[in-house]
Coordinates of C-alpha atoms and ligand atoms in Angstrom, one line a residue:
M120 CA 0.3 -100.5 -8.5
G121 CA 3.3 -102.6 -9.4
K122 CA 3.3 -104.3 -6.0
L123 CA -0.3 -105.6 -6.3
P124 CA -0.7 -109.4 -7.0
I125 CA -1.7 -110.2 -10.6
R126 CA -5.3 -111.1 -9.7
A127 CA -5.8 -107.8 -7.9
R128 CA -4.3 -105.9 -10.9
V129 CA -6.7 -107.6 -13.2
A130 CA -9.6 -106.9 -10.8
T131 CA -8.8 -103.2 -10.5
T132 CA -8.4 -102.9 -14.3
L133 CA -11.8 -104.5 -14.9
G134 CA -13.3 -102.5 -12.1
D135 CA -12.0 -99.2 -13.5
A136 CA -13.3 -100.1 -17.0
A137 CA -16.7 -100.9 -15.5
G138 CA -16.7 -97.5 -13.7
R139 CA -15.9 -95.7 -16.9
V140 CA -18.7 -97.5 -18.8
S141 CA -21.1 -96.6 -16.0
R142 CA -20.2 -93.0 -16.3
L143 CA -20.2 -92.9 -20.1
T144 CA -23.7 -94.6 -20.3
G145 CA -25.0 -92.1 -17.7
R146 CA -25.8 -94.9 -15.2
G147 CA -24.1 -93.2 -12.3
D148 CA -20.8 -91.6 -11.3
G149 CA -19.2 -95.1 -11.5
S150 CA -18.1 -95.0 -7.8
V151 CA -19.8 -98.3 -6.9
I152 CA -20.0 -100.5 -10.0
G153 CA -16.2 -100.5 -10.5
G154 CA -15.7 -101.8 -7.0
V155 CA -18.4 -104.4 -7.4
V156 CA -16.8 -105.8 -10.5
G157 CA -13.3 -105.8 -8.9
L158 CA -14.5 -107.6 -5.7
R159 CA -16.1 -110.3 -7.8
V160 CA -12.7 -111.1 -9.3
A161 CA -10.6 -110.6 -6.2
P162 CA -12.6 -110.8 -2.9
D163 CA -9.6 -109.7 -1.0
L164 CA -9.1 -106.6 -3.1
L165 CA -9.8 -104.0 -0.3
R166 CA -7.1 -105.4 1.9
Q167 CA -4.6 -105.5 -1.0
L168 CA -5.4 -102.0 -2.1
S169 CA -5.0 -100.7 1.4
A170 CA -1.6 -102.2 2.1
G171 CA 1.1 -99.6 2.6
R172 CA -1.2 -96.6 2.7
Q173 CA -2.0 -94.3 5.6
I174 CA -5.8 -94.5 5.9
V175 CA -8.4 -92.3 7.7
M176 CA -11.9 -93.7 8.1
V177 CA -14.7 -91.2 8.8
T178 CA -18.0 -92.5 10.3
G179 CA -21.1 -91.4 12.2
T180 CA -24.7 -90.7 11.5
N181 CA -24.5 -87.2 10.1
G182 CA -21.7 -85.2 8.4
K183 CA -19.7 -88.2 7.0
T184 CA -19.5 -87.0 3.4
T185 CA -18.7 -83.4 4.3
T186 CA -16.1 -84.4 6.9
T187 CA -14.5 -86.8 4.5
R188 CA -14.2 -84.0 2.1
L189 CA -12.7 -81.7 4.7
V190 CA -10.3 -84.3 6.0
A191 CA -9.1 -85.1 2.5
A192 CA -8.6 -81.3 1.8
A193 CA -6.7 -81.0 5.1
V194 CA -4.5 -84.0 4.5
G195 CA -4.0 -82.9 0.9
S196 CA -2.3 -79.8 2.3
L197 CA 0.8 -82.1 2.8
G198 CA 1.2 -82.0 -0.9
Q199 CA 0.7 -85.6 -1.8
E200 CA -2.2 -87.4 -3.5
V201 CA -5.2 -88.5 -1.3
A202 CA -7.5 -91.3 -2.4
T203 CA -11.1 -90.6 -1.3
N204 CA -14.7 -91.7 -1.9
A205 CA -16.0 -88.2 -2.5
F206 CA -19.6 -89.1 -3.4
G207 CA -20.6 -91.0 -0.3
A208 CA -20.2 -94.6 -1.7
N209 CA -19.4 -95.8 1.7
M210 CA -19.5 -99.6 1.6
E211 CA -16.8 -102.0 0.6
S212 CA -17.3 -101.6 -3.2
G213 CA -17.1 -97.8 -2.8
L214 CA -13.9 -98.0 -0.9
V215 CA -12.4 -100.4 -3.4
S216 CA -13.3 -97.9 -6.2
A217 CA -11.8 -95.0 -4.4
L218 CA -8.5 -96.8 -3.7
S219 CA -8.2 -98.4 -7.2
S220 CA -8.7 -95.1 -8.9
A221 CA -5.7 -93.6 -7.0
P222 CA -3.3 -96.5 -6.9
D223 CA -0.3 -94.5 -6.0
A224 CA -1.8 -92.2 -3.4
P225 CA 0.0 -92.6 -0.1
Y226 CA -3.0 -91.3 1.9
A227 CA -6.6 -92.3 1.8
V228 CA -9.6 -90.6 3.5
L229 CA -12.6 -92.9 3.3
E230 CA -16.2 -92.4 4.4
V231 CA -17.5 -95.6 5.9
D232 CA -21.0 -96.6 6.8
E233 CA -21.3 -96.9 10.6
R234 CA -22.5 -100.5 10.5
Y235 CA -19.5 -101.6 8.3
L236 CA -16.8 -99.9 10.3
P237 CA -15.5 -103.0 12.1
A238 CA -15.3 -105.1 8.9
M239 CA -13.7 -102.2 7.0
M240 CA -11.2 -101.7 9.8
R241 CA -10.2 -105.4 9.6
A242 CA -9.6 -105.1 5.9
T243 CA -7.7 -101.8 5.8
R244 CA -6.0 -101.4 9.2
P245 CA -6.6 -97.6 9.3
K246 CA -4.2 -95.2 11.0
V247 CA -7.0 -93.0 12.3
V248 CA -10.8 -93.5 12.7
V249 CA -12.9 -90.3 13.0
L250 CA -16.2 -90.7 15.1
L251 CA -18.6 -87.8 14.5
N252 CA -21.9 -88.6 16.2
L253 CA -24.5 -91.3 16.6
S254 CA -28.2 -90.7 16.5
R255 CA -31.2 -92.5 15.1
D256 CA -31.3 -92.6 11.4
Q257 CA -34.7 -93.0 9.6
M258 CA -34.6 -96.8 10.1
D259 CA -32.8 -97.2 13.4
R260 CA -34.1 -97.4 16.9
A261 CA -32.1 -96.3 19.9
A262 CA -31.1 -99.9 20.8
E263 CA -29.6 -100.3 17.3
I264 CA -27.3 -97.3 17.6
W265 CA -26.1 -98.6 21.0
L266 CA -25.3 -101.9 19.3
V267 CA -23.3 -100.1 16.6
A268 CA -21.3 -98.3 19.3
K269 CA -20.7 -101.6 21.1
R270 CA -19.4 -103.2 17.9
W271 CA -17.0 -100.3 17.4
R272 CA -15.7 -100.9 20.9
G273 CA -14.9 -104.5 19.9
A274 CA -13.1 -103.3 16.8
F275 CA -11.0 -100.7 18.6
A276 CA -10.0 -103.3 21.2
Q277 CA -8.6 -105.5 18.4
Q278 CA -6.6 -102.7 16.9
P279 CA -5.0 -100.8 19.8
D280 CA -2.6 -99.0 17.5
C281 CA -5.4 -97.3 15.6
G282 CA -5.8 -93.7 16.6
V283 CA -9.3 -92.3 17.1
V284 CA -10.5 -88.7 16.8
A285 CA -13.8 -88.5 18.6
N286 CA -16.4 -85.9 19.5
A287 CA -16.4 -85.7 23.3
D288 CA -19.7 -84.0 23.4
D289 CA -21.7 -87.0 22.1
P290 CA -22.0 -89.5 25.0
L291 CA -22.4 -92.6 22.8
I292 CA -19.4 -91.6 20.7
A293 CA -17.3 -91.0 23.8
W294 CA -18.3 -94.3 25.2
A295 CA -17.4 -96.1 22.0
A296 CA -14.1 -94.2 21.6
S297 CA -13.0 -94.9 25.2
A298 CA -12.3 -98.5 24.1
A299 CA -9.5 -97.3 21.7
G300 CA -5.8 -97.1 22.5
H301 CA -5.2 -93.5 21.5
V302 CA -8.0 -90.9 21.4
T303 CA -7.8 -87.3 20.4
W304 CA -10.9 -85.7 21.9
V305 CA -12.6 -82.8 20.2
A306 CA -15.3 -80.7 21.9
A307 CA -17.3 -80.4 18.6
G308 CA -20.7 -79.8 20.2
Q309 CA -24.0 -81.7 20.1
R310 CA -27.2 -80.0 19.2
W311 CA -29.3 -83.1 19.1
H312 CA -29.8 -84.6 22.6
E313 CA -32.8 -86.8 22.0
D314 CA -30.9 -90.0 21.5
S315 CA -28.5 -89.5 24.4
W316 CA -30.5 -89.0 27.6
C317 CA -29.2 -92.4 29.0
C318 CA -25.7 -93.4 30.0
P319 CA -24.4 -95.9 27.4
E320 CA -22.5 -97.7 30.1
C321 CA -25.2 -98.3 32.8
G322 CA -28.4 -96.9 31.4
S323 CA -28.9 -94.2 34.1
H324 CA -30.1 -90.7 33.3
L325 CA -27.3 -88.4 32.0
R326 CA -27.0 -85.0 33.5
R327 CA -25.9 -82.0 31.4
D328 CA -24.5 -78.6 32.5
E329 CA -22.1 -76.1 31.0
L330 CA -19.2 -78.5 31.6
G331 CA -20.8 -81.2 29.4
W332 CA -22.5 -84.5 30.4
R333 CA -22.0 -86.9 33.3
C334 CA -23.6 -90.0 34.6
G335 CA -24.5 -89.7 38.3
E336 CA -24.4 -93.5 38.8
C337 CA -21.3 -95.0 37.1
G338 CA -19.3 -91.8 36.8
L339 CA -18.9 -91.9 33.0
S340 CA -18.4 -88.3 31.9
R341 CA -17.4 -86.1 29.1
P342 CA -13.7 -86.5 28.5
S343 CA -11.7 -83.3 28.5
A344 CA -11.0 -82.2 25.0
R345 CA -7.6 -81.2 23.4
W346 CA -9.4 -79.4 20.5
V347 CA -12.4 -77.2 21.1
L348 CA -14.9 -75.6 18.8
D349 CA -15.8 -72.3 20.3
D350 CA -18.6 -70.7 18.2
G351 CA -16.7 -69.6 15.0
S352 CA -13.2 -70.5 16.2
V353 CA -11.2 -73.6 16.9
I354 CA -8.9 -73.8 19.8
D355 CA -6.1 -76.2 19.0
A356 CA -4.2 -78.6 21.2
T357 CA -1.6 -75.9 22.0
G358 CA -4.3 -73.4 23.1
A359 CA -4.0 -71.2 19.9
V360 CA -7.3 -69.8 18.6
H361 CA -8.1 -70.0 14.9
E362 CA -11.0 -68.2 13.3
L363 CA -12.6 -70.8 11.0
D364 CA -14.2 -68.5 8.4
L365 CA -15.5 -71.4 6.3
S366 CA -17.3 -71.2 3.0
L367 CA -19.6 -74.0 4.1
P368 CA -22.5 -72.7 6.2
G369 CA -23.7 -73.7 9.7
R370 CA -22.6 -74.9 13.0
A371 CA -22.5 -78.6 12.0
N372 CA -19.9 -77.8 9.3
R373 CA -17.8 -75.8 11.8
S374 CA -17.9 -78.9 14.0
N375 CA -16.9 -81.1 11.0
A376 CA -14.0 -78.7 10.3
A377 CA -12.8 -78.9 13.9
M378 CA -12.6 -82.7 13.6
A379 CA -10.8 -82.4 10.3
L380 CA -8.1 -80.1 11.7
A381 CA -7.5 -82.5 14.6
V382 CA -7.1 -85.3 12.1
A383 CA -4.7 -83.3 10.0
S384 CA -2.5 -82.6 13.0
L385 CA -2.0 -86.3 13.5
F386 CA -0.5 -86.4 10.0
G387 CA 1.8 -83.4 10.7
A388 CA -0.3 -80.7 9.0
S389 CA -0.6 -77.6 11.1
V390 CA -3.8 -75.6 11.3
D391 CA -2.2 -72.7 9.4
Q392 CA -1.4 -75.2 6.6
A393 CA -4.7 -77.1 6.5
L394 CA -7.3 -74.3 7.2
P395 CA -7.0 -72.5 3.8
Q396 CA -7.8 -75.9 2.1
L397 CA -11.0 -76.2 4.3
R398 CA -12.1 -72.7 3.4
A399 CA -11.8 -73.5 -0.3
V400 CA -14.5 -76.2 0.0
T401 CA -17.7 -74.6 -1.2
S402 CA -20.0 -77.6 -1.8
V403 CA -19.9 -81.3 -1.1
A404 CA -21.6 -83.8 -3.5
G405 CA -24.1 -81.2 -4.5
R406 CA -24.9 -80.0 -1.0
Y407 CA -24.8 -76.3 -0.2
T408 CA -24.7 -75.7 -3.9
T409 CA -26.4 -72.6 -5.2
V410 CA -28.3 -72.9 -8.4
E411 CA -29.8 -69.9 -10.4
R412 CA -33.3 -70.4 -11.7
R413 CA -35.4 -67.7 -13.3
G414 CA -34.1 -65.0 -11.0
R415 CA -34.2 -67.1 -7.9
S416 CA -31.1 -68.3 -6.2
L417 CA -31.7 -71.8 -4.8
R418 CA -29.5 -73.3 -2.1
L419 CA -29.7 -77.1 -1.7
L420 CA -29.5 -78.7 1.7
L421 CA -29.7 -82.4 2.4
A422 CA -31.2 -83.6 5.7
K423 CA -31.7 -87.3 6.2
N424 CA -32.9 -87.7 9.8
P425 CA -34.1 -85.6 12.8
A426 CA -30.6 -84.5 13.8
G427 CA -29.9 -83.6 10.2
W428 CA -33.0 -81.5 9.9
L429 CA -32.1 -79.6 13.1
E430 CA -28.7 -78.8 11.5
A431 CA -30.3 -77.7 8.2
F432 CA -32.6 -75.3 10.1
D433 CA -29.5 -73.9 11.7
V434 CA -28.1 -73.0 8.2
L435 CA -31.3 -71.3 6.9
D436 CA -30.9 -67.7 5.9
P437 CA -31.6 -65.5 8.9
D438 CA -33.3 -63.0 6.6
R439 CA -36.6 -64.9 6.5
R440 CA -35.9 -66.3 3.1
P441 CA -38.5 -68.7 1.8
V442 CA -37.8 -72.4 2.3
L443 CA -39.0 -75.5 0.4
L444 CA -39.2 -78.8 2.3
A445 CA -39.3 -82.0 0.2
V446 CA -39.8 -85.4 1.7
N447 CA -39.9 -88.8 0.1
A448 CA -40.2 -92.3 1.7
Q449 CA -38.4 -94.5 -0.8
G450 CA -36.0 -97.3 0.3
P451 CA -33.0 -95.1 1.0
D452 CA -35.1 -92.6 2.9
G453 CA -36.9 -95.1 5.1
R454 CA -40.5 -96.0 4.4
D455 CA -41.8 -94.8 7.7
T456 CA -42.1 -91.0 8.0
S457 CA -42.9 -91.0 11.8
W458 CA -39.5 -89.4 12.3
L459 CA -41.1 -86.2 11.1
W460 CA -42.6 -86.0 14.5
D461 CA -39.2 -85.9 16.2
V462 CA -38.3 -82.6 14.5
D463 CA -39.4 -79.2 15.9
Y464 CA -40.6 -77.1 13.0
R465 CA -41.6 -74.0 15.0
V466 CA -38.5 -72.1 13.9
L467 CA -40.0 -71.9 10.4
R468 CA -43.0 -69.9 11.5
D469 CA -41.5 -66.6 10.6
R470 CA -40.8 -67.4 6.9
P471 CA -42.7 -68.5 3.8
V472 CA -42.7 -72.3 3.7
L473 CA -43.5 -74.5 0.7
I474 CA -43.7 -78.3 0.8
S475 CA -43.3 -80.9 -1.9
G476 CA -42.2 -84.5 -2.3
E477 CA -44.0 -87.8 -2.4
R478 CA -44.9 -87.6 1.3
R479 CA -45.8 -84.0 1.5
T480 CA -49.2 -84.9 3.0
D481 CA -47.4 -86.4 6.1
L482 CA -45.3 -83.2 6.3
A483 CA -48.4 -81.1 6.0
V484 CA -50.0 -82.8 9.0
R485 CA -46.8 -82.3 10.9
L486 CA -46.6 -78.6 10.1
E487 CA -50.2 -78.1 11.0
A488 CA -49.5 -79.5 14.4
D489 CA -46.6 -77.0 14.9
E490 CA -48.8 -74.2 13.6
V491 CA -46.4 -73.4 10.7
P492 CA -48.3 -71.9 7.7
F493 CA -47.3 -73.5 4.4
G494 CA -48.1 -73.8 0.7
L495 CA -48.0 -76.8 -1.6
A496 CA -45.6 -77.0 -4.6
D497 CA -45.9 -79.9 -7.2
D498 CA -42.1 -79.9 -7.8
I499 CA -39.0 -77.7 -7.7
E500 CA -40.1 -75.8 -10.8
A501 CA -43.4 -74.9 -9.3
A502 CA -41.8 -73.9 -6.1
V503 CA -39.5 -71.5 -8.0
D504 CA -42.5 -69.8 -9.6
L505 CA -44.3 -69.6 -6.2
V506 CA -41.6 -67.4 -4.6
L507 CA -40.6 -63.9 -5.3
P508 CA -37.3 -63.3 -7.2
G509 CA -34.5 -63.6 -4.6
G510 CA -33.4 -66.6 -2.6
L511 CA -35.0 -70.0 -1.9
D512 CA -33.5 -72.5 0.6
V513 CA -34.3 -76.1 -0.2
I514 CA -34.2 -78.8 2.4
A515 CA -34.8 -82.4 1.2
N516 CA -34.3 -85.9 2.4
Y517 CA -32.2 -88.3 0.3
T518 CA -34.2 -89.3 -2.8
A519 CA -36.1 -86.0 -2.8
F520 CA -32.7 -84.3 -2.9
Q521 CA -31.5 -86.4 -5.8
Q522 CA -34.8 -85.8 -7.7
I523 CA -34.4 -82.0 -7.3
R524 CA -30.8 -82.1 -8.4
T525 CA -31.8 -84.1 -11.5
A526 CA -34.6 -81.7 -12.2
L527 CA -32.2 -78.8 -12.0
G528 CA -29.8 -80.6 -14.3
R529 CA -27.0 -80.8 -11.7
T530 CA -24.6 -83.7 -12.1
T531 CA -22.0 -82.4 -9.8
Ligands
ZN113 ZN1 -23.6 -94.6 33.8

């Protein structure tokens, strides 16, 4: 901290104080307000706080918060402090708060909103950028995610020294990453194909086979990967196979872990060193947490967009455990619920389904169309009483998820 200019030092002190006040008054976890206050005093604060650190930025549509946590754990295996925005505050103020709360950390692992990546790269000069996936979010259209990828290309071209770790199985990600100077390709898989039928380079139809994807017109094709996720294992760049055996459930998290191990290797952390740290991660910002309620064991899953719902279904208990789906349409969720029609709900036919949330009527219509039987629950407490003692999986979109966590009294 001693090397920061005086104005930046004052700004971080004020910012940290504001963050503490925010936490003490119960207004939030303080991860944004501190940064907002600091930036008002010193607009150049992010650049100053980044100087001299080795920074990883993690971005993409889904899995940012979890992957950030996994990368921070993996880099942490080197034995030095890692600054990180663990609660998903992924715009400039969140990054400032994360860095100012760990002024002496030589490493920083930062989740970044996909739209802000170019600006955040300019301010922080990261060593590595991690590109997970790109698909429509609630509010985006396909043309907008293509524009995001195009802007990333511009940012990579301006920082040829920045390393990129990218998922080779996502065509839009691969196209964006191919503009970077150094790319570590990871075959991390892609379940959601609906937003990548077209070649990002020329617009022609992409073909898919067991080798991956390929454009018949311009020749753009899946890059060959140095790291491969193979079901429950990761094959590293030397060809060694490592059983992942994570505590976090589901294919999407195995994919996130493969990316994290590839990042860690760029910092000199071996798989044997980093993997135990990944296995120790059991929940991320309240996700995957299990909460006991009147003899029911509730597992909380967040799903914000069609690709996220597909991933959440993948995590559902195979033992036909009941599931509660909760959907809202407030600002952070997107007001329009037409995305519900992009999700295939038929996998839920074999288990008891309850629905709640402010937009449960929209969800009801959608489930009717897929011939999925369901019951209505007023809220999480009602849902608990409607299922037999045992397990209940809960899948909710953003604000519905926060409401449920609050109702259950969860602050972590
Ligand atoms: Zn093409």
